[in-house]
Coordinates of C-alpha atoms in Angstrom, one line a residue:
X1 CA 20.4 22.8 -23.6
X2 CA 17.9 21.9 -20.9
X3 CA 15.2 20.6 -23.4
X4 CA 17.8 18.5 -25.2
X5 CA 18.9 16.8 -22.0
X6 CA 15.2 16.0 -21.1
X7 CA 14.8 14.5 -24.6
X8 CA 18.0 12.4 -24.0
X9 CA 16.6 11.1 -20.7
X10 CA 13.3 10.2 -22.3
X11 CA 15.0 8.5 -25.3
X12 CA 16.8 6.1 -22.8
X13 CA 13.4 4.7 -22.0
X14 CA 13.3 3.3 -25.6
X15 CA 16.1 0.9 -24.6
X16 CA 15.4 0.6 -20.9
X17 CA 11.6 1.1 -20.4
X18 CA 11.6 -0.4 -16.9
X19 CA 14.4 1.8 -15.6
X20 CA 12.0 4.1 -13.9
X21 CA 10.5 3.4 -10.5
X22 CA 6.8 2.9 -9.9
X23 CA 5.2 6.2 -8.9
X24 CA 4.5 5.9 -5.2
X25 CA 1.3 8.1 -5.3
X26 CA -0.2 6.2 -8.2
X27 CA -2.4 3.1 -7.8
X28 CA -1.6 1.8 -11.3
X29 CA 1.6 -0.3 -11.5
X30 CA 2.1 0.8 -15.1
X31 CA 2.7 4.5 -14.1
X32 CA 6.4 5.0 -13.6
X33 CA 8.9 7.8 -13.4
X34 CA 12.4 8.8 -14.0
X35 CA 14.0 11.8 -12.2
X36 CA 15.8 14.5 -14.2
X37 CA 17.2 17.3 -12.1
X38 CA 14.2 18.7 -10.3
X39 CA 11.7 17.2 -12.6
X40 CA 9.7 13.9 -12.6
X41 CA 9.2 12.5 -16.0
X42 CA 6.1 10.4 -15.5
X43 CA 5.2 7.7 -18.1
X44 CA 2.8 4.8 -18.7
X45 CA 4.5 1.5 -19.5
X46 CA 2.9 -1.0 -21.7
X47 CA 4.5 -4.2 -23.1
X48 CA 5.8 -2.6 -26.3
X49 CA 5.2 1.1 -25.7
X50 CA 6.1 4.0 -23.4
X51 CA 3.8 7.0 -23.3
X52 CA 5.1 10.2 -21.6
X53 CA 2.2 11.4 -19.4
X54 CA 3.7 14.6 -18.0
X55 CA 6.9 16.3 -16.9
X56 CA 6.3 17.7 -13.5
X57 CA 8.5 19.8 -11.3
X58 CA 9.2 17.9 -8.1
X59 CA 7.8 20.7 -5.9
X60 CA 4.4 20.3 -7.5
X61 CA 1.7 18.1 -6.0
X62 CA 1.3 15.0 -8.1
X63 CA -2.3 14.4 -7.0
X64 CA -3.4 17.9 -7.8
X65 CA -2.1 17.7 -11.4
X66 CA -3.1 14.1 -12.1
X67 CA -6.6 14.8 -13.5
X68 CA -5.0 16.7 -16.4
X69 CA -3.3 13.5 -17.7
X70 CA -5.1 10.5 -16.1
X71 CA -5.0 7.3 -18.2
X72 CA -8.3 5.6 -18.7

């Protein structure tokens, strides 16, 4: 199933948290993403923790959705 494959992609971050690239639109270096099909799985990378911020369809505008999940 689709959801199960997204979960598998996210679970890989547990072993390889730096596998995602830095999000080009984000100023913060800790905001990273992995691509799964047509989706961007955007996450916050800390030393010992990965926090999933959002799963965003690639056609959506990153900057328009950012206020809903901004990290302070």
